[in-house]
């Protein structure tokens, strides 16, 4: 007879908005099932007001940990007791764990982003990179590229002041890198893209079919570069399609999603993520959604 498991059910989840098509529950529940863990993972789509309300009551949340996605990765920080060193320097949190009644924030996007670069066989050392966007995921991307030894980093954002803020922050951390902040609207990008080796889209533009193409065709360099879009649904954004037609290499955010989720699972459970099973669950969930 099987011994009775009297341990408490552990509840995890993801907070974000919108969350209708999130595949995180599929990959995390698959990993819990793989080990037969008494744990379950839900999606919690909440308005910004409601999210802040819940975080003010974080002490009474009956969760063992949670993920944070768009647009709350920075919002969550003041409500946590502690950040691990990486989340602190990045300034964004996508994974939270309850540790002895204290809420600790982590950033696993850095790891996930680098896993995508590795899959694309791209080495960032001494490379010139243009990053579109200045939100929570851009922070992780800039930190990852800074640590990987990029030579030049240009941040292009719709709201220029936000790009400027990130550049000022990361310049202090990586003073050898040549930093620039430019406006995504207008032609400022034209000056920086021709010398880029990598273009990363961290904006939400591309999630919907009607979203604008952020980089006009004529701005792309003649040399072949890598275009990395963090979006994974659709699997090929307008930006990726355009880049591909021009002969550039492209990668979407699927590998990043898988590996940031795998790292979160390891933080919560202390077990090695069953990556092949999680990859299959992710793939199946994306096909269904
Ligand atoms: P944030 O809300 O923190 O930042 C959003 C960014 O997108 C801002 O720079 C914002 O510009 C910009 N933006 C939004 N709409 C537009 C638009 N129409 N045109 C131009 N810029 C726009 O979000 P995150 O950084 O957390 O996430 C961004 C994207 O990255 C999402 O699509 C998310 O799904 C994806 N992502 C994927 C991951 C993966 O594992 N594959 C992990 C993390 C994120 P402004 O400052 O002007 O508002």
mmCIF file of C-alpha atoms and ligand atoms in Angstrom:
data_model
loop_
_atom_site.group_PDB
_atom_site.id
_atom_site.type_symbol
_atom_site.label_atom_id
_atom_site.label_comp_id
_atom_site.label_asym_id
_atom_site.label_seq_id
_atom_site.Cartn_x
_atom_site.Cartn_y
_atom_site.Cartn_z
ATOM 1 C CA UNK A 1 0.000 0.000 0.000
ATOM 2 C CA UNK A 2 1.297 3.515 -0.824
ATOM 3 C CA UNK A 3 2.208 5.644 2.198
ATOM 4 C CA UNK A 4 -0.214 8.479 2.730
ATOM 5 C CA UNK A 5 1.179 11.878 1.704
ATOM 6 C CA UNK A 6 0.156 14.291 4.461
ATOM 7 C CA UNK A 7 2.127 17.218 3.146
ATOM 8 C CA UNK A 8 0.218 20.352 2.186
ATOM 9 C CA UNK A 9 -0.678 21.008 -1.429
ATOM 10 C CA UNK A 10 1.643 23.712 -2.743
ATOM 11 C CA UNK A 11 0.005 26.322 -4.931
ATOM 12 C CA UNK A 12 1.932 28.367 -7.487
ATOM 13 C CA UNK A 13 0.821 30.710 -10.224
ATOM 14 C CA UNK A 14 1.532 33.509 -12.629
ATOM 15 C CA UNK A 15 0.340 37.118 -12.298
ATOM 16 C CA UNK A 16 0.075 39.266 -15.393
ATOM 17 C CA UNK A 17 -2.277 41.055 -17.750
ATOM 18 C CA UNK A 18 -3.234 39.890 -20.297
ATOM 19 C CA UNK A 19 -2.770 36.205 -19.529
ATOM 20 C CA UNK A 20 -5.390 34.563 -21.716
ATOM 21 C CA UNK A 21 -2.844 32.626 -23.756
ATOM 22 C CA UNK A 22 -0.215 31.906 -21.134
ATOM 23 C CA UNK A 23 1.387 28.474 -21.450
ATOM 24 C CA UNK A 24 3.220 28.643 -18.116
ATOM 25 C CA UNK A 25 0.598 26.515 -16.292
ATOM 26 C CA UNK A 26 1.088 23.755 -18.870
ATOM 27 C CA UNK A 27 4.867 23.646 -18.488
ATOM 28 C CA UNK A 28 4.965 23.989 -14.695
ATOM 29 C CA UNK A 29 2.167 21.474 -14.052
ATOM 30 C CA UNK A 30 3.926 19.029 -16.364
ATOM 31 C CA UNK A 31 7.109 19.367 -14.288
ATOM 32 C CA UNK A 32 5.196 18.911 -11.006
ATOM 33 C CA UNK A 33 3.502 15.824 -12.462
ATOM 34 C CA UNK A 34 6.828 14.438 -13.679
ATOM 35 C CA UNK A 35 8.078 14.253 -10.079
ATOM 36 C CA UNK A 36 4.634 13.407 -8.636
ATOM 37 C CA UNK A 37 4.785 16.582 -6.532
ATOM 38 C CA UNK A 38 1.734 17.677 -4.589
ATOM 39 C CA UNK A 39 1.665 21.041 -6.298
ATOM 40 C CA UNK A 40 -0.428 22.959 -8.791
ATOM 41 C CA UNK A 41 0.059 26.111 -10.872
ATOM 42 C CA UNK A 42 -2.642 28.577 -11.976
ATOM 43 C CA UNK A 43 -2.863 31.720 -14.097
ATOM 44 C CA UNK A 44 -4.026 34.836 -12.222
ATOM 45 C CA UNK A 45 -4.926 37.605 -14.639
ATOM 46 C CA UNK A 46 -5.392 40.755 -12.576
ATOM 47 C CA UNK A 47 -5.804 44.471 -13.310
ATOM 48 C CA UNK A 48 -2.925 46.698 -12.110
ATOM 49 C CA UNK A 49 -5.057 47.962 -9.176
ATOM 50 C CA UNK A 50 -6.041 44.482 -8.132
ATOM 51 C CA UNK A 51 -2.464 43.245 -8.451
ATOM 52 C CA UNK A 52 -1.216 46.019 -6.162
ATOM 53 C CA UNK A 53 -4.014 45.228 -3.708
ATOM 54 C CA UNK A 54 -2.997 41.552 -3.598
ATOM 55 C CA UNK A 55 0.651 42.450 -3.170
ATOM 56 C CA UNK A 56 -0.224 44.718 -0.241
ATOM 57 C CA UNK A 57 -1.693 41.559 1.303
ATOM 58 C CA UNK A 58 1.186 39.335 0.258
ATOM 59 C CA UNK A 59 1.591 38.095 3.869
ATOM 60 C CA UNK A 60 -1.729 36.266 3.626
ATOM 61 C CA UNK A 61 -1.289 34.882 0.100
ATOM 62 C CA UNK A 62 -1.664 31.095 0.210
ATOM 63 C CA UNK A 63 0.979 30.581 -2.453
ATOM 64 C CA UNK A 64 4.402 28.954 -2.213
ATOM 65 C CA UNK A 65 5.722 30.956 -5.129
ATOM 66 C CA UNK A 66 4.682 32.714 -8.298
ATOM 67 C CA UNK A 67 5.808 34.084 -11.622
ATOM 68 C CA UNK A 68 5.323 37.662 -12.708
ATOM 69 C CA UNK A 69 4.867 38.733 -16.278
ATOM 70 C CA UNK A 70 3.801 41.770 -18.317
ATOM 71 C CA UNK A 71 3.372 44.440 -16.961
ATOM 72 C CA UNK A 72 4.212 43.752 -13.287
ATOM 73 C CA UNK A 73 7.901 42.751 -13.247
ATOM 74 C CA UNK A 74 8.966 46.091 -11.786
ATOM 75 C CA UNK A 75 5.729 46.810 -9.891
ATOM 76 C CA UNK A 76 6.171 43.775 -7.644
ATOM 77 C CA UNK A 77 9.567 44.789 -6.239
ATOM 78 C CA UNK A 78 8.532 47.099 -3.348
ATOM 79 C CA UNK A 79 6.267 44.386 -1.926
ATOM 80 C CA UNK A 80 9.002 41.750 -1.597
ATOM 81 C CA UNK A 81 11.206 41.175 1.456
ATOM 82 C CA UNK A 82 14.377 40.521 -0.479
ATOM 83 C CA UNK A 83 15.764 40.220 -4.020
ATOM 84 C CA UNK A 84 18.537 37.834 -4.995
ATOM 85 C CA UNK A 85 21.606 39.550 -6.391
ATOM 86 C CA UNK A 86 20.658 39.127 -10.047
ATOM 87 C CA UNK A 87 17.099 40.458 -9.637
ATOM 88 C CA UNK A 88 18.514 43.406 -7.685
ATOM 89 C CA UNK A 89 20.951 44.466 -10.383
ATOM 90 C CA UNK A 90 18.474 43.819 -13.190
ATOM 91 C CA UNK A 91 15.702 45.737 -11.406
ATOM 92 C CA UNK A 92 12.947 43.326 -12.500
ATOM 93 C CA UNK A 93 11.500 40.161 -10.988
ATOM 94 C CA UNK A 94 9.778 37.315 -12.815
ATOM 95 C CA UNK A 95 9.962 34.616 -10.115
ATOM 96 C CA UNK A 96 9.030 34.860 -6.438
ATOM 97 C CA UNK A 97 9.510 32.206 -3.760
ATOM 98 C CA UNK A 98 8.273 32.088 -0.210
ATOM 99 C CA UNK A 99 11.295 31.255 1.944
ATOM 100 C CA UNK A 100 10.626 30.894 5.687
ATOM 101 C CA UNK A 101 7.700 33.311 5.440
ATOM 102 C CA UNK A 102 9.718 35.853 3.512
ATOM 103 C CA UNK A 103 9.051 36.634 -0.133
ATOM 104 C CA UNK A 104 12.184 36.538 -2.247
ATOM 105 C CA UNK A 105 12.392 37.830 -5.832
ATOM 106 C CA UNK A 106 14.481 36.278 -8.609
ATOM 107 C CA UNK A 107 15.016 36.992 -12.286
ATOM 108 C CA UNK A 108 15.182 33.922 -14.498
ATOM 109 C CA UNK A 109 14.667 35.861 -17.760
ATOM 110 C CA UNK A 110 18.422 36.497 -17.932
ATOM 111 C CA UNK A 111 19.061 32.744 -17.983
ATOM 112 C CA UNK A 112 16.209 32.156 -20.445
ATOM 113 C CA UNK A 113 17.390 34.878 -22.824
ATOM 114 C CA UNK A 114 20.940 33.496 -22.865
ATOM 115 C CA UNK A 115 19.590 30.002 -23.565
ATOM 116 C CA UNK A 116 17.944 31.422 -26.709
ATOM 117 C CA UNK A 117 21.202 33.054 -27.823
ATOM 118 C CA UNK A 118 23.018 29.775 -27.255
ATOM 119 C CA UNK A 119 20.464 27.899 -29.331
ATOM 120 C CA UNK A 120 21.038 30.410 -32.146
ATOM 121 C CA UNK A 121 24.840 29.929 -31.741
ATOM 122 C CA UNK A 122 25.268 33.657 -31.168
ATOM 123 C CA UNK A 123 28.157 34.903 -29.016
ATOM 124 C CA UNK A 124 27.549 38.436 -27.753
ATOM 125 C CA UNK A 125 31.169 39.203 -26.881
ATOM 126 C CA UNK A 126 32.387 42.343 -28.704
ATOM 127 C CA UNK A 127 29.125 42.573 -30.644
ATOM 128 C CA UNK A 128 26.899 45.546 -31.375
ATOM 129 C CA UNK A 129 23.277 45.079 -30.341
ATOM 130 C CA UNK A 130 20.091 47.115 -30.764
ATOM 131 C CA UNK A 131 17.389 46.399 -28.184
ATOM 132 C CA UNK A 132 13.827 47.560 -28.881
ATOM 133 C CA UNK A 133 11.917 48.339 -25.670
ATOM 134 C CA UNK A 134 12.777 49.445 -22.148
ATOM 135 C CA UNK A 135 10.420 47.438 -19.946
ATOM 136 C CA UNK A 136 10.990 44.577 -17.522
ATOM 137 C CA UNK A 137 12.296 42.106 -20.074
ATOM 138 C CA UNK A 138 14.620 44.702 -21.659
ATOM 139 C CA UNK A 139 16.342 45.025 -18.280
ATOM 140 C CA UNK A 140 17.076 41.289 -18.228
ATOM 141 C CA UNK A 141 18.262 41.363 -21.842
ATOM 142 C CA UNK A 142 20.588 44.341 -21.271
ATOM 143 C CA UNK A 143 22.070 42.789 -18.157
ATOM 144 C CA UNK A 144 22.610 39.467 -19.962
ATOM 145 C CA UNK A 145 24.277 41.187 -22.928
ATOM 146 C CA UNK A 146 26.386 43.373 -20.650
ATOM 147 C CA UNK A 147 27.644 40.380 -18.737
ATOM 148 C CA UNK A 148 28.261 38.484 -21.981
ATOM 149 C CA UNK A 149 30.686 41.238 -23.046
ATOM 150 C CA UNK A 150 28.776 43.117 -25.777
ATOM 151 C CA UNK A 151 30.681 46.126 -27.109
ATOM 152 C CA UNK A 152 27.854 48.462 -28.052
ATOM 153 C CA UNK A 153 24.265 48.520 -26.785
ATOM 154 C CA UNK A 154 21.572 50.781 -28.195
ATOM 155 C CA UNK A 155 18.190 50.919 -26.464
ATOM 156 C CA UNK A 156 15.327 52.158 -28.647
ATOM 157 C CA UNK A 157 11.997 52.827 -26.975
ATOM 158 C CA UNK A 158 8.687 54.521 -27.754
ATOM 159 C CA UNK A 159 9.081 56.491 -24.514
ATOM 160 C CA UNK A 160 12.597 57.870 -24.842
ATOM 161 C CA UNK A 161 12.926 58.827 -21.155
ATOM 162 C CA UNK A 162 12.510 55.186 -20.167
ATOM 163 C CA UNK A 163 15.309 54.133 -22.522
ATOM 164 C CA UNK A 164 17.490 56.911 -21.095
ATOM 165 C CA UNK A 165 16.841 55.715 -17.554
ATOM 166 C CA UNK A 166 17.927 52.168 -18.420
ATOM 167 C CA UNK A 167 21.041 53.355 -20.221
ATOM 168 C CA UNK A 168 22.059 55.490 -17.228
ATOM 169 C CA UNK A 169 21.532 52.547 -14.884
ATOM 170 C CA UNK A 170 23.404 49.953 -16.930
ATOM 171 C CA UNK A 171 26.219 52.297 -17.977
ATOM 172 C CA UNK A 172 27.269 52.420 -14.336
ATOM 173 C CA UNK A 173 27.306 48.631 -14.191
ATOM 174 C CA UNK A 174 29.086 48.124 -17.537
ATOM 175 C CA UNK A 175 31.151 51.286 -18.152
ATOM 176 C CA UNK A 176 33.224 49.802 -20.996
ATOM 177 C CA UNK A 177 30.180 49.334 -23.226
ATOM 178 C CA UNK A 178 29.206 52.119 -25.638
ATOM 179 C CA UNK A 179 25.603 52.943 -24.687
ATOM 180 C CA UNK A 180 22.928 54.879 -26.576
ATOM 181 C CA UNK A 181 19.276 55.643 -25.958
ATOM 182 C CA UNK A 182 17.162 56.493 -28.997
ATOM 183 C CA UNK A 183 13.552 57.131 -29.863
ATOM 184 C CA UNK A 184 11.796 54.225 -31.536
ATOM 185 C CA UNK A 185 9.656 56.653 -33.486
ATOM 186 C CA UNK A 186 11.387 58.523 -36.264
ATOM 187 C CA UNK A 187 14.607 57.724 -38.004
ATOM 188 C CA UNK A 188 17.106 57.662 -35.125
ATOM 189 C CA UNK A 189 17.393 53.885 -35.384
ATOM 190 C CA UNK A 190 18.726 54.256 -38.902
ATOM 191 C CA UNK A 191 22.053 55.428 -37.524
ATOM 192 C CA UNK A 192 22.550 52.390 -35.286
ATOM 193 C CA UNK A 193 21.057 49.402 -37.074
ATOM 194 C CA UNK A 194 23.533 49.199 -39.982
ATOM 195 C CA UNK A 195 26.351 48.315 -37.579
ATOM 196 C CA UNK A 196 24.317 45.913 -35.430
ATOM 197 C CA UNK A 197 25.051 42.184 -35.211
ATOM 198 C CA UNK A 198 21.907 41.453 -33.230
ATOM 199 C CA UNK A 199 18.471 43.078 -33.036
ATOM 200 C CA UNK A 200 16.293 42.119 -30.051
ATOM 201 C CA UNK A 201 12.610 42.974 -29.757
ATOM 202 C CA UNK A 202 11.505 43.169 -26.138
ATOM 203 C CA UNK A 203 8.406 45.282 -26.835
ATOM 204 C CA UNK A 204 4.864 44.009 -26.923
ATOM 205 C CA UNK A 205 4.517 45.158 -30.535
ATOM 206 C CA UNK A 206 4.074 41.954 -32.528
ATOM 207 C CA UNK A 207 1.710 40.146 -30.188
ATOM 208 C CA UNK A 208 -1.257 41.218 -32.323
ATOM 209 C CA UNK A 209 -1.547 40.977 -36.096
ATOM 210 C CA UNK A 210 -2.454 44.664 -36.331
ATOM 211 C CA UNK A 211 0.644 45.830 -34.410
ATOM 212 C CA UNK A 212 2.984 48.091 -36.383
ATOM 213 C CA UNK A 213 6.299 46.912 -37.780
ATOM 214 C CA UNK A 214 8.753 48.757 -35.523
ATOM 215 C CA UNK A 215 11.726 48.681 -37.870
ATOM 216 C CA UNK A 216 11.302 49.760 -41.441
ATOM 217 C CA UNK A 217 12.810 47.456 -44.072
ATOM 218 C CA UNK A 218 15.293 50.059 -45.225
ATOM 219 C CA UNK A 219 16.850 50.254 -41.725
ATOM 220 C CA UNK A 220 18.097 46.664 -41.773
ATOM 221 C CA UNK A 221 21.798 46.225 -42.480
ATOM 222 C CA UNK A 222 23.017 44.604 -45.678
ATOM 223 C CA UNK A 223 25.105 42.136 -43.613
ATOM 224 C CA UNK A 224 23.233 39.143 -42.238
ATOM 225 C CA UNK A 225 22.336 39.575 -38.600
ATOM 226 C CA UNK A 226 20.340 37.705 -35.956
ATOM 227 C CA UNK A 227 16.869 39.027 -35.099
ATOM 228 C CA UNK A 228 15.636 37.759 -31.729
ATOM 229 C CA UNK A 229 11.994 38.461 -30.875
ATOM 230 C CA UNK A 230 11.027 37.640 -27.287
ATOM 231 C CA UNK A 231 7.456 37.036 -28.427
ATOM 232 C CA UNK A 232 6.582 33.349 -28.876
ATOM 233 C CA UNK A 233 2.908 33.603 -29.836
ATOM 234 C CA UNK A 234 2.633 34.157 -32.778
ATOM 235 C CA UNK A 235 5.671 31.991 -33.475
ATOM 236 C CA UNK A 236 6.715 34.372 -36.242
ATOM 237 C CA UNK A 237 6.072 38.074 -35.763
ATOM 238 C CA UNK A 238 5.921 40.700 -38.486
ATOM 239 C CA UNK A 239 9.447 41.751 -37.516
ATOM 240 C CA UNK A 240 10.726 38.182 -37.878
ATOM 241 C CA UNK A 241 8.949 37.679 -41.216
ATOM 242 C CA UNK A 242 10.420 40.905 -42.600
ATOM 243 C CA UNK A 243 13.916 40.039 -41.362
ATOM 244 C CA UNK A 244 13.674 36.533 -42.818
ATOM 245 C CA UNK A 245 12.584 37.865 -46.195
ATOM 246 C CA UNK A 246 15.660 40.080 -46.171
ATOM 247 C CA UNK A 247 17.840 37.032 -45.531
ATOM 248 C CA UNK A 248 18.521 37.503 -41.803
ATOM 249 C CA UNK A 249 18.448 34.739 -39.187
ATOM 250 C CA UNK A 250 15.564 34.816 -36.719
ATOM 251 C CA UNK A 251 14.637 33.269 -33.382
ATOM 252 C CA UNK A 252 11.487 33.711 -31.316
ATOM 253 C CA UNK A 253 10.985 33.660 -27.530
ATOM 254 C CA UNK A 254 10.056 29.989 -27.165
ATOM 255 C CA UNK A 255 13.442 28.793 -25.910
ATOM 256 C CA UNK A 256 13.621 31.744 -23.513
ATOM 257 C CA UNK A 257 10.177 30.928 -22.166
ATOM 258 C CA UNK A 258 11.114 27.284 -21.645
ATOM 259 C CA UNK A 259 14.379 27.993 -19.840
ATOM 260 C CA UNK A 260 13.120 30.853 -17.654
ATOM 261 C CA UNK A 261 10.324 28.482 -16.581
ATOM 262 C CA UNK A 262 12.750 25.622 -15.986
ATOM 263 C CA UNK A 263 14.911 27.825 -13.759
ATOM 264 C CA UNK A 264 11.833 29.007 -11.812
ATOM 265 C CA UNK A 265 10.845 25.364 -11.230
ATOM 266 C CA UNK A 266 14.338 24.614 -9.908
ATOM 267 C CA UNK A 267 14.222 27.620 -7.570
ATOM 268 C CA UNK A 268 10.855 26.548 -6.153
ATOM 269 C CA UNK A 269 11.475 22.823 -5.820
ATOM 270 C CA UNK A 270 15.245 22.373 -5.639
ATOM 271 C CA UNK A 271 14.879 19.666 -8.309
ATOM 272 C CA UNK A 272 16.358 19.508 -11.760
ATOM 273 C CA UNK A 273 13.818 20.681 -14.343
ATOM 274 C CA UNK A 274 12.629 17.860 -16.646
ATOM 275 C CA UNK A 275 13.466 19.942 -19.677
ATOM 276 C CA UNK A 276 12.404 17.504 -22.414
ATOM 277 C CA UNK A 277 8.991 16.946 -20.854
ATOM 278 C CA UNK A 278 8.570 20.699 -20.282
ATOM 279 C CA UNK A 279 9.553 21.399 -23.898
ATOM 280 C CA UNK A 280 6.908 18.979 -25.136
ATOM 281 C CA UNK A 281 4.257 20.442 -22.813
ATOM 282 C CA UNK A 282 5.140 23.921 -24.065
ATOM 283 C CA UNK A 283 4.975 22.834 -27.676
ATOM 284 C CA UNK A 284 1.600 21.097 -27.180
ATOM 285 C CA UNK A 285 0.174 24.099 -25.303
ATOM 286 C CA UNK A 286 1.303 26.488 -28.041
ATOM 287 C CA UNK A 287 -0.328 24.275 -30.673
ATOM 288 C CA UNK A 288 -3.584 24.277 -28.675
ATOM 289 C CA UNK A 289 -3.715 27.992 -27.885
HETATM 290 P P1 LIG B 1 6.697 45.741 -20.135
HETATM 291 O O1 LIG B 1 5.271 46.103 -20.006
HETATM 292 O O2 LIG B 1 7.580 45.868 -18.941
HETATM 293 O O3 LIG B 1 7.371 46.656 -21.304
HETATM 294 C C1 LIG B 1 6.719 46.763 -22.528
HETATM 295 C C2 LIG B 1 7.617 47.451 -23.558
HETATM 296 O O4 LIG B 1 6.936 47.408 -24.815
HETATM 297 C C3 LIG B 1 7.900 48.918 -23.264
HETATM 298 O O5 LIG B 1 9.191 49.231 -23.718
HETATM 299 C C4 LIG B 1 6.837 49.628 -24.118
HETATM 300 O O6 LIG B 1 7.204 50.942 -24.495
HETATM 301 C C5 LIG B 1 6.831 48.747 -25.334
HETATM 302 N N1 LIG B 1 5.606 48.797 -26.143
HETATM 303 C C6 LIG B 1 4.375 48.364 -25.803
HETATM 304 N N2 LIG B 1 3.514 48.528 -26.827
HETATM 305 C C7 LIG B 1 4.245 49.100 -27.845
HETATM 306 C C8 LIG B 1 3.928 49.527 -29.158
HETATM 307 N N3 LIG B 1 2.699 49.400 -29.675
HETATM 308 N N4 LIG B 1 4.908 50.057 -29.915
HETATM 309 C C9 LIG B 1 6.165 50.177 -29.429
HETATM 310 N N5 LIG B 1 6.521 49.805 -28.184
HETATM 311 C C10 LIG B 1 5.569 49.269 -27.400
HETATM 312 O O7 LIG B 1 6.727 44.262 -20.733
HETATM 313 P P2 LIG B 1 7.883 43.157 -20.642
HETATM 314 O O8 LIG B 1 9.191 43.815 -20.910
HETATM 315 O O9 LIG B 1 7.737 42.374 -19.409
HETATM 316 O O10 LIG B 1 7.499 42.181 -21.867
HETATM 317 C C11 LIG B 1 7.581 42.633 -23.188
HETATM 318 C C12 LIG B 1 7.385 41.499 -24.197
HETATM 319 O O11 LIG B 1 8.369 40.508 -24.027
HETATM 320 C C13 LIG B 1 6.032 40.796 -24.089
HETATM 321 O O12 LIG B 1 5.557 40.563 -25.388
HETATM 322 C C14 LIG B 1 6.356 39.488 -23.413
HETATM 323 O O13 LIG B 1 5.466 38.459 -23.803
HETATM 324 C C15 LIG B 1 7.752 39.213 -23.943
HETATM 325 N N6 LIG B 1 8.535 38.385 -23.024
HETATM 326 C C16 LIG B 1 8.838 37.106 -23.393
HETATM 327 C C17 LIG B 1 9.550 36.284 -22.552
HETATM 328 C C18 LIG B 1 9.890 34.911 -22.962
HETATM 329 O O14 LIG B 1 10.219 34.091 -22.092
HETATM 330 N N7 LIG B 1 9.880 34.600 -24.234
HETATM 331 C C19 LIG B 1 9.982 36.744 -21.218
HETATM 332 C C20 LIG B 1 9.645 38.111 -20.945
HETATM 333 C C21 LIG B 1 8.925 38.876 -21.822
HETATM 334 P P3 LIG B 1 6.858 52.224 -23.558
HETATM 335 O O15 LIG B 1 7.932 52.260 -22.500
HETATM 336 O O16 LIG B 1 6.904 53.365 -24.495
HETATM 337 O O17 LIG B 1 5.494 51.980 -22.970
#
